XYZ file of C-alpha atoms in Angstrom:
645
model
C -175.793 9.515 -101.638
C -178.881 9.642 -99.367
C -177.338 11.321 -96.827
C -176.395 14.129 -99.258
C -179.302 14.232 -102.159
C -182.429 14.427 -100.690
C -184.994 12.639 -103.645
C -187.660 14.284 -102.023
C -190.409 16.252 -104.285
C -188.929 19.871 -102.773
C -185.885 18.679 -105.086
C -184.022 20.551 -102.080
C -180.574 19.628 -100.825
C -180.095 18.593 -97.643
C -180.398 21.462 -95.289
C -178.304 19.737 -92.395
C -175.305 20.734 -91.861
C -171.743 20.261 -93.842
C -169.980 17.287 -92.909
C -166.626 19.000 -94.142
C -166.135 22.723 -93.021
C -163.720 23.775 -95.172
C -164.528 24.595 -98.831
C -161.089 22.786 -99.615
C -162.578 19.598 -98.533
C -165.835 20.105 -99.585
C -163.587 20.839 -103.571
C -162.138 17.201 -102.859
C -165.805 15.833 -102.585
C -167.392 17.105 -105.565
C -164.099 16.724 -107.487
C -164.429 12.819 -106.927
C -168.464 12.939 -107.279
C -168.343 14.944 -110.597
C -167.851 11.328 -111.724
C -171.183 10.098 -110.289
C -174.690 10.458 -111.919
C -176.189 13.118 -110.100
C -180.185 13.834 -110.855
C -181.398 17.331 -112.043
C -184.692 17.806 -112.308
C -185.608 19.296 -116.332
C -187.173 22.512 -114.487
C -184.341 23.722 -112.546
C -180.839 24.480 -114.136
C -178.538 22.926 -112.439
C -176.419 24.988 -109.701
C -173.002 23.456 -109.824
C -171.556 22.363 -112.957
C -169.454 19.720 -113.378
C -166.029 19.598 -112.509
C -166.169 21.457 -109.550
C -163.237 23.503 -109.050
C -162.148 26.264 -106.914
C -159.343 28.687 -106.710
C -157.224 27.431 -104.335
C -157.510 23.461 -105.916
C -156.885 24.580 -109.195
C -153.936 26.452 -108.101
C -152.480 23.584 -106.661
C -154.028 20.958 -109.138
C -151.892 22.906 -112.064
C -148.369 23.247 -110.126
C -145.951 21.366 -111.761
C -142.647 20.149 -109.429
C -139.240 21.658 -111.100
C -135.713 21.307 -109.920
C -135.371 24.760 -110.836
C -136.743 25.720 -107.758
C -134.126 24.539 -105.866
C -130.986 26.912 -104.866
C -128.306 26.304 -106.626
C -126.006 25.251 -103.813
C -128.648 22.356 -103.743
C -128.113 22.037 -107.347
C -124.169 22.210 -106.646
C -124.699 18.924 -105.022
C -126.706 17.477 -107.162
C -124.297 17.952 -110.023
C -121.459 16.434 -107.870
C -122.824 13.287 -108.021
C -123.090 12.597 -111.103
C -121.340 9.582 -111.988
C -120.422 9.654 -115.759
C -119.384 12.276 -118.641
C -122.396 11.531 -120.715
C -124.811 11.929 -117.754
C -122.824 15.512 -117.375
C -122.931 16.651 -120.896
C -126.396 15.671 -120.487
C -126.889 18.376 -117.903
C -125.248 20.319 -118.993
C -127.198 20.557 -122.580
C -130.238 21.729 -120.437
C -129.777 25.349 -120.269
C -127.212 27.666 -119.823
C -127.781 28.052 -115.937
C -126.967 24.401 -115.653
C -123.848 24.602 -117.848
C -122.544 27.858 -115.715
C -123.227 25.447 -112.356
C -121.402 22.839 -113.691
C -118.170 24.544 -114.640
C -117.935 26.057 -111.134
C -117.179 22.444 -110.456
C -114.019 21.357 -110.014
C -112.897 17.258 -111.823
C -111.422 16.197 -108.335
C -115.368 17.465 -106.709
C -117.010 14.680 -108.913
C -117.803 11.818 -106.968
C -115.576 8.965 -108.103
C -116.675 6.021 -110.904
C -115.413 4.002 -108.241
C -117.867 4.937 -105.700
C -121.075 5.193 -107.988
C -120.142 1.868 -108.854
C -119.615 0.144 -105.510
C -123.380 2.452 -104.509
C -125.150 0.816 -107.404
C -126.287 -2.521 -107.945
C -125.744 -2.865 -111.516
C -122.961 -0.747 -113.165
C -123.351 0.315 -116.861
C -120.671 -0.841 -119.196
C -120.595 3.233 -120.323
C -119.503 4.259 -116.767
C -116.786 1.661 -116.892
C -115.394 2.868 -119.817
C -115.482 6.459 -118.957
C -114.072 6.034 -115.689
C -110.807 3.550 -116.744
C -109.666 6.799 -119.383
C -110.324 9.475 -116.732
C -106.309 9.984 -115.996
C -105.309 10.321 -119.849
C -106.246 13.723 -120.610
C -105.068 13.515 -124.613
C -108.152 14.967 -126.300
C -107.303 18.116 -127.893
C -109.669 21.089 -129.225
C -108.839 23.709 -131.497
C -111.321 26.791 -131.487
C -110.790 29.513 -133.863
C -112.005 32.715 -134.683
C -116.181 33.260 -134.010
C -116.120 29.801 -132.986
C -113.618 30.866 -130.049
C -116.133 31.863 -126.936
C -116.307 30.897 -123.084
C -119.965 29.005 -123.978
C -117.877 26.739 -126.426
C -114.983 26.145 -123.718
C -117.513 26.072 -120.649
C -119.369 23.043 -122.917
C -115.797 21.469 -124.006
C -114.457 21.307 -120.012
C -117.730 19.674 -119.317
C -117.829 17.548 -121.826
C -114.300 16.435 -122.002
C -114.147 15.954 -118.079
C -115.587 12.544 -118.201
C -113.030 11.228 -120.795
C -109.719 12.675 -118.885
C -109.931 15.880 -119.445
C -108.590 17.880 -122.434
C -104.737 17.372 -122.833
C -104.044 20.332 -125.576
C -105.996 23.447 -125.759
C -105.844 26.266 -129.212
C -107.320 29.208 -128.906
C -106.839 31.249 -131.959
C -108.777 34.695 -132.390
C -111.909 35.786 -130.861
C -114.674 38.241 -131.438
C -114.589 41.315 -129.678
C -118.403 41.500 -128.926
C -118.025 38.170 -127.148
C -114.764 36.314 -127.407
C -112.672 33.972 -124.766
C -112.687 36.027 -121.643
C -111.258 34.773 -118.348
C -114.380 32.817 -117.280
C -113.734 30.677 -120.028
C -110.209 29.426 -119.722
C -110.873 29.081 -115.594
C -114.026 27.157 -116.819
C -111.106 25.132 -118.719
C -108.784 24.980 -115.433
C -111.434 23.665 -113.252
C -112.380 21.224 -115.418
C -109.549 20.038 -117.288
C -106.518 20.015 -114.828
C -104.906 17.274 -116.425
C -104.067 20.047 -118.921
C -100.694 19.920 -121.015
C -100.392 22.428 -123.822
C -101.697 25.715 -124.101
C -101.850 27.546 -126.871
C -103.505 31.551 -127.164
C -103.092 33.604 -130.310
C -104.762 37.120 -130.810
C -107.654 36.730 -127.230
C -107.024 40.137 -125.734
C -109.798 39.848 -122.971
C -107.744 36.513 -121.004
C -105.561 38.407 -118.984
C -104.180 37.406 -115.363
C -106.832 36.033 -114.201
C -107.429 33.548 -116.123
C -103.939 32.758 -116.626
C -103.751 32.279 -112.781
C -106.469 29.898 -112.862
C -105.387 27.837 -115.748
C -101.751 27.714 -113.328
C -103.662 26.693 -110.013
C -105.471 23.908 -111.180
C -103.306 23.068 -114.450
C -100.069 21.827 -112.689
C -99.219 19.585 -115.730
C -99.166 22.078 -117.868
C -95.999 21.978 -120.078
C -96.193 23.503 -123.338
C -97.276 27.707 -123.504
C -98.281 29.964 -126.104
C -98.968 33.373 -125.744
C -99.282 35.584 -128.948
C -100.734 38.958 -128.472
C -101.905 38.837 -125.300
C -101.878 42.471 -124.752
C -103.849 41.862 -120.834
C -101.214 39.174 -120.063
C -98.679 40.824 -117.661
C -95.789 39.325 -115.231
C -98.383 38.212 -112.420
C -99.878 36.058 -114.663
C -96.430 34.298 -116.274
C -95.141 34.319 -112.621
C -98.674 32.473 -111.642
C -97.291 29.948 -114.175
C -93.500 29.454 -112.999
C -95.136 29.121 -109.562
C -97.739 26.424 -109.700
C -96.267 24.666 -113.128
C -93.057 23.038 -112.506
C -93.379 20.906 -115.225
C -93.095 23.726 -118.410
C -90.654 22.431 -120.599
C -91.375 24.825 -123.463
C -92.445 28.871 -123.186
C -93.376 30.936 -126.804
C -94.255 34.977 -125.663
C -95.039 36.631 -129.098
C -96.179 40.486 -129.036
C -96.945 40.666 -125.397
C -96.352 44.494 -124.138
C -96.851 44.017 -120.363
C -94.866 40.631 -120.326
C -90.952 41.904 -119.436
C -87.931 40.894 -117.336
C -89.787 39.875 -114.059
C -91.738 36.975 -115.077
C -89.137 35.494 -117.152
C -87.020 35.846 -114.017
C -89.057 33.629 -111.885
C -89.849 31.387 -115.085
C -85.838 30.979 -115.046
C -85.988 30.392 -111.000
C -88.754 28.268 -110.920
C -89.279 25.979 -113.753
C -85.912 23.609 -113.638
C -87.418 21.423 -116.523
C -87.687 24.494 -119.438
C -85.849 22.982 -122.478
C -87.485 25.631 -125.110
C -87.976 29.622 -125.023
C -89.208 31.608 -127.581
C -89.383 35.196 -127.273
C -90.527 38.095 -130.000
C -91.604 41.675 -130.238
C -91.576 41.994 -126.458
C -90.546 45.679 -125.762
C -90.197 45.380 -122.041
C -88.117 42.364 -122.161
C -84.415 43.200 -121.927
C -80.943 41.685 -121.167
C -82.223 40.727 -117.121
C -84.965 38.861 -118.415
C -82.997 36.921 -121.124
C -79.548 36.048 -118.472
C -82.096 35.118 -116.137
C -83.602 32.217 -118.356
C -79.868 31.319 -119.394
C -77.771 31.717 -116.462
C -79.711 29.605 -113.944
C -77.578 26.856 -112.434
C -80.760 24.421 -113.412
C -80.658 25.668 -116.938
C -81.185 22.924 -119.242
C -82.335 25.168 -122.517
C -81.950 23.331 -125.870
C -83.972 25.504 -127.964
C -83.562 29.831 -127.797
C -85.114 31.631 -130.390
C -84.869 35.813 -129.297
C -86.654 38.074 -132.009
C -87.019 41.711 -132.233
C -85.698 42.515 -128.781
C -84.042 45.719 -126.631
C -81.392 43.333 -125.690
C -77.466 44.189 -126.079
C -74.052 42.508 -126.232
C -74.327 41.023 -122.895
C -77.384 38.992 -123.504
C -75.144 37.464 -126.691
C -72.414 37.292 -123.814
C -74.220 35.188 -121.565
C -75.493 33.030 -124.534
C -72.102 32.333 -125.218
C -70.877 31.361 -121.793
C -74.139 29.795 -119.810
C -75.602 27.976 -122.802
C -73.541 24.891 -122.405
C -76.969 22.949 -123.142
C -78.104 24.962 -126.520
C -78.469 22.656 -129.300
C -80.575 25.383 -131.720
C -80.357 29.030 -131.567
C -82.756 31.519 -133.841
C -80.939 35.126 -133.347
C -83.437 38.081 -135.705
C -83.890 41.330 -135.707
C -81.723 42.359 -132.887
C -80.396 45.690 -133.705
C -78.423 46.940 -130.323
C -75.953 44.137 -131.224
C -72.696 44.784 -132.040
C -69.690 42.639 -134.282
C -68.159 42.385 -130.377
C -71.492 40.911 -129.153
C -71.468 38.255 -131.281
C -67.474 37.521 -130.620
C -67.543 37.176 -127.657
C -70.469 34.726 -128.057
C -68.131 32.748 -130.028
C -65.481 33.013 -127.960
C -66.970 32.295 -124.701
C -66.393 28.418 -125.611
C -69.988 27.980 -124.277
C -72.005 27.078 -127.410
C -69.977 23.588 -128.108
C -73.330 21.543 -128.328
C -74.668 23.530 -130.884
C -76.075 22.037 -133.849
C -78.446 24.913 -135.865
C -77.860 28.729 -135.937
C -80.161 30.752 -137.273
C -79.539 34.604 -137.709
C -81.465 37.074 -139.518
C -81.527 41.326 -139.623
C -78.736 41.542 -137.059
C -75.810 44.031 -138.447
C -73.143 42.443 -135.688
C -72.630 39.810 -137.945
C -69.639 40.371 -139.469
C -66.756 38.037 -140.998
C -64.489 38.089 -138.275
C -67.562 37.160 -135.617
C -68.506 34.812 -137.637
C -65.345 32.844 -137.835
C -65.477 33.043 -134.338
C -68.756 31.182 -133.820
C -67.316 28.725 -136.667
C -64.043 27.985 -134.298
C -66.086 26.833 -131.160
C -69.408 25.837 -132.080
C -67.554 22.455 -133.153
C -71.067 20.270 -133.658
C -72.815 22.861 -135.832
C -74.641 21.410 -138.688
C -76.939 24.002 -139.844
C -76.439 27.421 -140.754
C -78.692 29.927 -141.566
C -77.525 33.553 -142.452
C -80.477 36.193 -143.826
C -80.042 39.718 -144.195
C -76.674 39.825 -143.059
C -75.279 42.164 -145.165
C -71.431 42.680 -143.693
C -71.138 38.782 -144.513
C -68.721 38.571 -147.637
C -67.455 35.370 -149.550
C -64.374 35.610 -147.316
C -66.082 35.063 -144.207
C -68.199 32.812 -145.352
C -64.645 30.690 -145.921
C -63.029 31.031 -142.874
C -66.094 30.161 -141.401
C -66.231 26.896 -143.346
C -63.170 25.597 -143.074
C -63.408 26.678 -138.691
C -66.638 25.055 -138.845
C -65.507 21.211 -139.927
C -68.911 19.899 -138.991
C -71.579 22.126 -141.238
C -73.755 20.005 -143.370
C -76.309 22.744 -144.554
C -75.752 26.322 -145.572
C -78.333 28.954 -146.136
C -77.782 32.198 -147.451
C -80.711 34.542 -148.123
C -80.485 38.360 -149.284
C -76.480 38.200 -148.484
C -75.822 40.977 -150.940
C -71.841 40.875 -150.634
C -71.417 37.131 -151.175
C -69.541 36.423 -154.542
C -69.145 33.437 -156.674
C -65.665 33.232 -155.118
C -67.234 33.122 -152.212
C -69.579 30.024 -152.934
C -66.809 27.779 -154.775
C -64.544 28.810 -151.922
C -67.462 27.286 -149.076
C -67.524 24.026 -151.954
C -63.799 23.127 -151.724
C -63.390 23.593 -147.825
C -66.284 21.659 -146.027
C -68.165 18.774 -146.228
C -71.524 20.394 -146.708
C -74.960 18.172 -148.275
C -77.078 20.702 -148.826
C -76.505 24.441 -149.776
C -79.678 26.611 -150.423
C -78.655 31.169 -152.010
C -81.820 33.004 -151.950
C -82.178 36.392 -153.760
C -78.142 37.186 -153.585
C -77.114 40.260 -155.621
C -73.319 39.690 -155.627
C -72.986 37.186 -158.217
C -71.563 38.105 -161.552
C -71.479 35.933 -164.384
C -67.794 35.665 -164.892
C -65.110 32.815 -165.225
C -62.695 32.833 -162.731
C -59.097 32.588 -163.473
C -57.510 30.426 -160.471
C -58.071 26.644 -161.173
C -61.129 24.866 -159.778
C -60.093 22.882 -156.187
C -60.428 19.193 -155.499
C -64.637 18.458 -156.068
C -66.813 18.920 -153.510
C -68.513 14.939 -153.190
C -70.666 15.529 -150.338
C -73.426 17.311 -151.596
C -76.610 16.217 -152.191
C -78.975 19.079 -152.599
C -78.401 22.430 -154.381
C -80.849 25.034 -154.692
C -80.141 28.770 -156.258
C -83.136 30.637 -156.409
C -83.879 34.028 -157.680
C -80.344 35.127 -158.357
C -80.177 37.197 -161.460
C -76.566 37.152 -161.663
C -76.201 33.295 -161.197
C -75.961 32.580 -164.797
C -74.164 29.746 -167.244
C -70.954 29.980 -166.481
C -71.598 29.966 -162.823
C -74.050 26.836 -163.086
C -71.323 24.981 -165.083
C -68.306 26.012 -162.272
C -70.572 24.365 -159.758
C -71.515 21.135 -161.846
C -68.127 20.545 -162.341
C -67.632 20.635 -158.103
C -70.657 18.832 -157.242
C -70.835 14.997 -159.309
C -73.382 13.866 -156.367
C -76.171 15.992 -156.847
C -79.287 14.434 -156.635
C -81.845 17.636 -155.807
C -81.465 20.928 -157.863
C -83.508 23.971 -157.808
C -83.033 26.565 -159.914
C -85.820 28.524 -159.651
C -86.332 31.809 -161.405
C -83.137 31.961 -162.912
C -83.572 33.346 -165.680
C -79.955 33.460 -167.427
C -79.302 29.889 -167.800
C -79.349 28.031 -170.838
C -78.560 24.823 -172.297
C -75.536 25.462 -172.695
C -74.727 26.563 -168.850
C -77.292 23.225 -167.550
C -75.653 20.275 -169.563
C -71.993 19.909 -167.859
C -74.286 20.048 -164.392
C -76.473 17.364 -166.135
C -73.614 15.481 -167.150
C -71.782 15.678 -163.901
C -74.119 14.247 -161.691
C -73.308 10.778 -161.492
C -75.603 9.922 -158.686
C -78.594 10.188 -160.968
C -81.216 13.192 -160.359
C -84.204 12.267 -157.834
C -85.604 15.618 -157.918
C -85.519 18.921 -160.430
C -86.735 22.213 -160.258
C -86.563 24.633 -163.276
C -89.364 26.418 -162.720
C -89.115 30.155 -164.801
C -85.643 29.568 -166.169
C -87.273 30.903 -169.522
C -84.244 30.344 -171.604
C -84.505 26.846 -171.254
C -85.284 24.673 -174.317
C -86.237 21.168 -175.333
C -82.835 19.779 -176.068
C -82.095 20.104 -172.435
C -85.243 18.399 -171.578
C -84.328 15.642 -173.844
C -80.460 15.695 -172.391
C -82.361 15.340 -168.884
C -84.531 12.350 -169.441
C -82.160 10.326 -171.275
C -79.612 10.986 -168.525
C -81.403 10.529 -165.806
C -84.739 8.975 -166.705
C -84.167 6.369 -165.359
C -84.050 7.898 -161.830
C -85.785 11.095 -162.084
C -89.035 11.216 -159.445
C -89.692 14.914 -159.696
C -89.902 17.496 -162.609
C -91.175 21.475 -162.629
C -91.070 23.474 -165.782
C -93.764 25.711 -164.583
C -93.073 29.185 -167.204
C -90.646 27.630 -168.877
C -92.502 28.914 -171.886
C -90.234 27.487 -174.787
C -90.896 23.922 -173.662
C -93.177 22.070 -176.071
C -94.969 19.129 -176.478
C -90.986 17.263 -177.428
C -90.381 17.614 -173.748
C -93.293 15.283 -172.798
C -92.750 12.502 -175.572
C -88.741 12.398 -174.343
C -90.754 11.992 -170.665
C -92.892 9.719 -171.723
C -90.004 7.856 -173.781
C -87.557 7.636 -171.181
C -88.666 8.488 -167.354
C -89.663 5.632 -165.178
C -90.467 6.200 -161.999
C -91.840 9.722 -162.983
C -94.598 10.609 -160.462
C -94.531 14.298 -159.919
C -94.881 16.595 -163.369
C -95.132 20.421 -163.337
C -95.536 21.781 -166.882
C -97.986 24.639 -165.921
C -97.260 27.989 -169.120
C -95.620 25.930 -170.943
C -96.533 25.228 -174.948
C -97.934 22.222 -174.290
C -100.918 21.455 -176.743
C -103.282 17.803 -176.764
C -100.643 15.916 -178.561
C -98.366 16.348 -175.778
C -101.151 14.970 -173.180
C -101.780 12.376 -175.454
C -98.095 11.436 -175.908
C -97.919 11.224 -171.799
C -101.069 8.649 -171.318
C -99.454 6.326 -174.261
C -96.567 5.760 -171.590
C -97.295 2.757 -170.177
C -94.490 2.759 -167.979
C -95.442 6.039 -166.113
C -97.127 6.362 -162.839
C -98.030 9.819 -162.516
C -99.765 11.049 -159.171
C -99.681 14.524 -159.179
C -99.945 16.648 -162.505
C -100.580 20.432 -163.594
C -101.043 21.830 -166.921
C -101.983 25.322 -165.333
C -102.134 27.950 -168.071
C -101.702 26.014 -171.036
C -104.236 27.339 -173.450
C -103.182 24.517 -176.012
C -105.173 21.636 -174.211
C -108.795 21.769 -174.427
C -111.480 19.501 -174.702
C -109.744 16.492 -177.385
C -107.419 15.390 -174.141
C -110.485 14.101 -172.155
C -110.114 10.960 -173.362
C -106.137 11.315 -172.305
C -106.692 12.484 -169.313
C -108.970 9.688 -168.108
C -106.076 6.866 -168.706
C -103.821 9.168 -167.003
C -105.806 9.521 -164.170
C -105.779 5.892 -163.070
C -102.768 6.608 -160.724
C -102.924 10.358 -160.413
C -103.888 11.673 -156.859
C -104.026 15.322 -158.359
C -104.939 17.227 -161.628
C -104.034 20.919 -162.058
C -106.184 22.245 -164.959
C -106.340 25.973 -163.165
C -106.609 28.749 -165.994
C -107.097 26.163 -169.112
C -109.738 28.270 -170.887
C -109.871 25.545 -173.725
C -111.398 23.661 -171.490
C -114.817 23.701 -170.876
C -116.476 23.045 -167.434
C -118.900 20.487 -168.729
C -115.280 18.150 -169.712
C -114.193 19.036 -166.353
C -117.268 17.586 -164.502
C -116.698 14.459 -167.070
C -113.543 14.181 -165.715
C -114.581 14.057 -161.841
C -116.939 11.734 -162.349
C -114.358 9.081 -163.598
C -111.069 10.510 -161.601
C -113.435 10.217 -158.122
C -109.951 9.452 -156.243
C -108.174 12.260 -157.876
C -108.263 16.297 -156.617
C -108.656 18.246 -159.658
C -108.342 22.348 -159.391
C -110.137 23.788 -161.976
């Protein structure tokens, strides 16, 4: 310091000159001496304080070094060398800059595992295990509703890209301030290519776009789902058929600009479509539909056409191209004519077909019906809803054409008769036959004798028919000695009387039985039931059977053994009834509900606790003699058991 301090009695500095000559330097130097001792005399205030800074250090002193500063093609880079999915989730956590960068980046862009790893001295067991799953693509996300934005599916194609990519995508309902949009699903596209299923319900702001995207980079793709997609149009669904050779199954629900052209090139271009679905389309119309069917590398298994401008010819080249149909849904198609569906039948086209499903269509008549009955030779299921020019004598001629049918289904077939059923009973083999809300019944005996028993079926199920009543029930116990499932569901005109020769028929033994609101219905049947079929009896509802009393659960409890489903919801069941249930000691009740019954209150705790050793769910909904404080009791000591209170 000598040469610098001069410790002379002037107390002067040293008037020579500077040895630095600029003031940046000359900040250096007093920066590093502010840490010496420096004398002042007591006299003189001192002229520099200590730390010496200037502008220009401090400036650069204070300036931190960010990556941000960097453009983001540099940043582009950057990101493309990242080795792992964690390390890119990582990044992509940072901020929402980052995130956008990294979904502009395509999977196959990322340098490979196998690269990092042959770069890198030592290789983290993490980046091993994220690389040998990167081909898989089965992680699947569903986002729904507010949840259902392009940040969430920007951060789910980043994040999923290191572990294979997503393999099945559901988007279902999105905001309108800011829902999926087409940045989102190409986000998805870029970085999920290994892509399978796609499913969008209810997005209207993915249109074309985005649809193009998901078809340029998702060539796996083989399951789509488009439901009201009103920005979807042809250019998008031909996007699809062009760059996704691999669709095997197409749903278009309530799309107005999807029509004729892109299920055209769909038809042309995607030899591997096994499924189509089509509903509420207007501009789809009989080109569109022959063009799916009529390809020469048609291999459709599955149609299902709902609510469509189409006309006989559509039905026509159903009938003669769809050689590989196995399950056809026909609804609401009201340009259809009875010679539509003939000539379907008639075609001799439909021979593989093994379920038919029509509803709403007014073609449907008896003599198109036998028709379908005489050539679909492997048909097994039939399904007939709203038909209303169906009578019992079609329904005949149609079973005995039809040698194969196993299940019937009528629903809301007004002019099918009681004839009609015991007619469909003595002519086919069927194992299940289900009559839903059918008006035509009447009550009444008929006078021809009964034909040879019908030993095939299994299941029976008459719901909601008001004119299905006791001597109905009894003609068709006396036909069916193999039941083993009945529901009779809201019939209301049966009685004991009408239920016991069906009871006493079944020589099977009953699995399963439904009497829910047959209110006619008494104990003595109850006690016919159990001591019948106790013994085999898995299933019982008397939910509103409101003459049933507690004598119905001590003949359960006395004679039902493997007992493990019990419905007596409004019935006039009191605590002595519960009580006579948990003294069973051969039950093994899972699943119980005593819903509206004001008769068991807070006595059956004690009941309901041995009960609930086995039961996996406790129905005490609308109990008002119950009081909350037994019900938390109860789910303190039932911890395994779901009780609805």
């Amino acid at each position: 310091m000598p040469a610098l301090v001069n410790y002379g009695d002037d107390d002067d500095f040293y008037s020579g000159g500077s040895f630095y000559t600029k003031s940046s330097d000359l900040g250096r130097l007093c920066s590093i001496s502010s840490q010496l001792d420096v004398y002042y005399p007591p006299h003189k205030r001192a002229r520099i304080g200590a730390p010496f800074l200037f502008g220009e250090t401090e400036v650069e002193h204070n300036k931190q070094p960010s990556i941000d500063v960097l453009p983001d093609e540099c940043l582009f880079e950057i990101f493309k060398r990242i080795p792992g999915g964690r390390e890119r989730s990582s990044c992509a956590c940072a901020s929402k800059h980052w995130l956008m960068l990294m979904t502009s980046i395509r999977k196959g862009e990322y340098e490979s595992s196998k690269v990092v790893k042959e770069n890198i001295s030592s290789s983290s067991d993490d980046v091993e295990t994220i690389s040998s799953g990167e081909a898989d693509g089965y992680l699947s996300r569903c986002l729904e509703g507010k949840k259902a934005t392009d940040m969430r599916l920007a951060a789910a194609a980043v994040g999923a890209s290191g572990h294979g990519g997503l393999g099945k995508l559901s988007i279902r309902g999105s905001s309108s301030s800011c829902g999926v949009t087409n940045f989102g699903l190409s986000a998805i596209a870029r970085g999920c290519p290994s892509l399978k299923v796609l499913c969008l319900w209810n997005v209207p702001h993915v249109g074309d776009d985005g649809l193009s995207e998901i078809a340029k980079e998702c060539h796996s793709l083989e399951k789509l789902d488009l439901c009201q997609c009103p920005s979807v149009s042809n250019k998008g669904l031909i996007a699809i058929a062009e760059n996704c050779p691999n669709l095997t199954a197409l749903s278009i629900e309530s799309c107005p600009k999807i029509g004729n052209e892109g299920l055209h090139a769909i038809g042309k271009l995607c030899p591997q479509l096994h499924a189509i679905s089509i509903k509420d389309c207007p501009l789809v119309g009989d080109h569109g539909v022959s063009s799916l069917l009529s390809s020469s590398s048609s291999v459709l298994s599955k149609v299902k056409l709902q609510g469509l401008s189409i006309t006989d010819f559509s039905l026509a080249v159903i009938g003669h191209y769809g050689k590989s149909v196995t399950n056809l849904v026909l609804s609401g198609l009201q340009n259809e004519t009875e010679k539509g569906f003939w000539v379907m039948g008639n075609a001799q086209g439909l021979q593989k077909l093994v379920s038919l499903m029509i509803t709403s269509c007014c073609g449907v008549t008896d003599v198109s019906l036998e028709a379908i009955g005489k050539v679909c030779i492997n048909l097994k299921q039939m399904c007939l809803r709203r038909c209303f020019f169906v009578s019992g004598d079609g329904l005949v001629a149609f079973a005995k054409s039809a040698g194969s049918l196993e299940c019937l289904q009528l629903e809301e077939c007004n002019r099918v008769t009681q004839a009609g059923i015991i007619g469909v009973l003595s002519n086919c083999g069927l194992k299940s036959l289900t009559i839903v809300r059918c008006m035509g019944f009447k009550d009444i005996s008929l006078g021809a004798p009964l034909s040879s028993p019908c030993n095939s079926l299994k299941s029976l199920s008459i719901r909601n028919c008001p004119g299905f009543g006791t001597v109905s029930l009894a003609l068709v116990g006396k036909l069916c000695p193999q039941l083993q499932y009945i529901d009779l569901s809201g019939l209301c005109g049966i009685t004991d009387a009408g239920l016991l020769p069906l009871l006493q028929n079944c020589e099977a033994g009953l699995l399963k039985v439904n009497l829910s609101g047959c209110l006619n219905l008494t104990n003595e049947i109850i006690l016919a039931l159990t001591k019948i079929h106790g013994a085999t009896l898995e299933m019982l509802n008397l939910d509103g059977c409101r003459r049933i009393t507690d004598a119905s659960l001590v003949a359960i409890a006395d004679n039902c053994v493997f007992l493990s489903d019990l419905d007596v919801s409004r019935c006039a069941i009191t605590d002595a009834g519960v009580a006579a249930l948990s003294h069973a000691e051969q039950l093994h009740l899972q699943v119980l509900s005593f819903s509206g019954c004001s008769g068991v209150t807070n006595k059956s705790l004690t009941f309901l606790k041995k009960l609930g050793k086995t039961l996996m769910g406790l129905n005490l909904l609308q109990c008002n003699s119950i009081s909350t404080q037994t019900v938390d009791l109860l789910m303190e000591s039932l911890w395994r058991c779901d009780i609805l209170f």
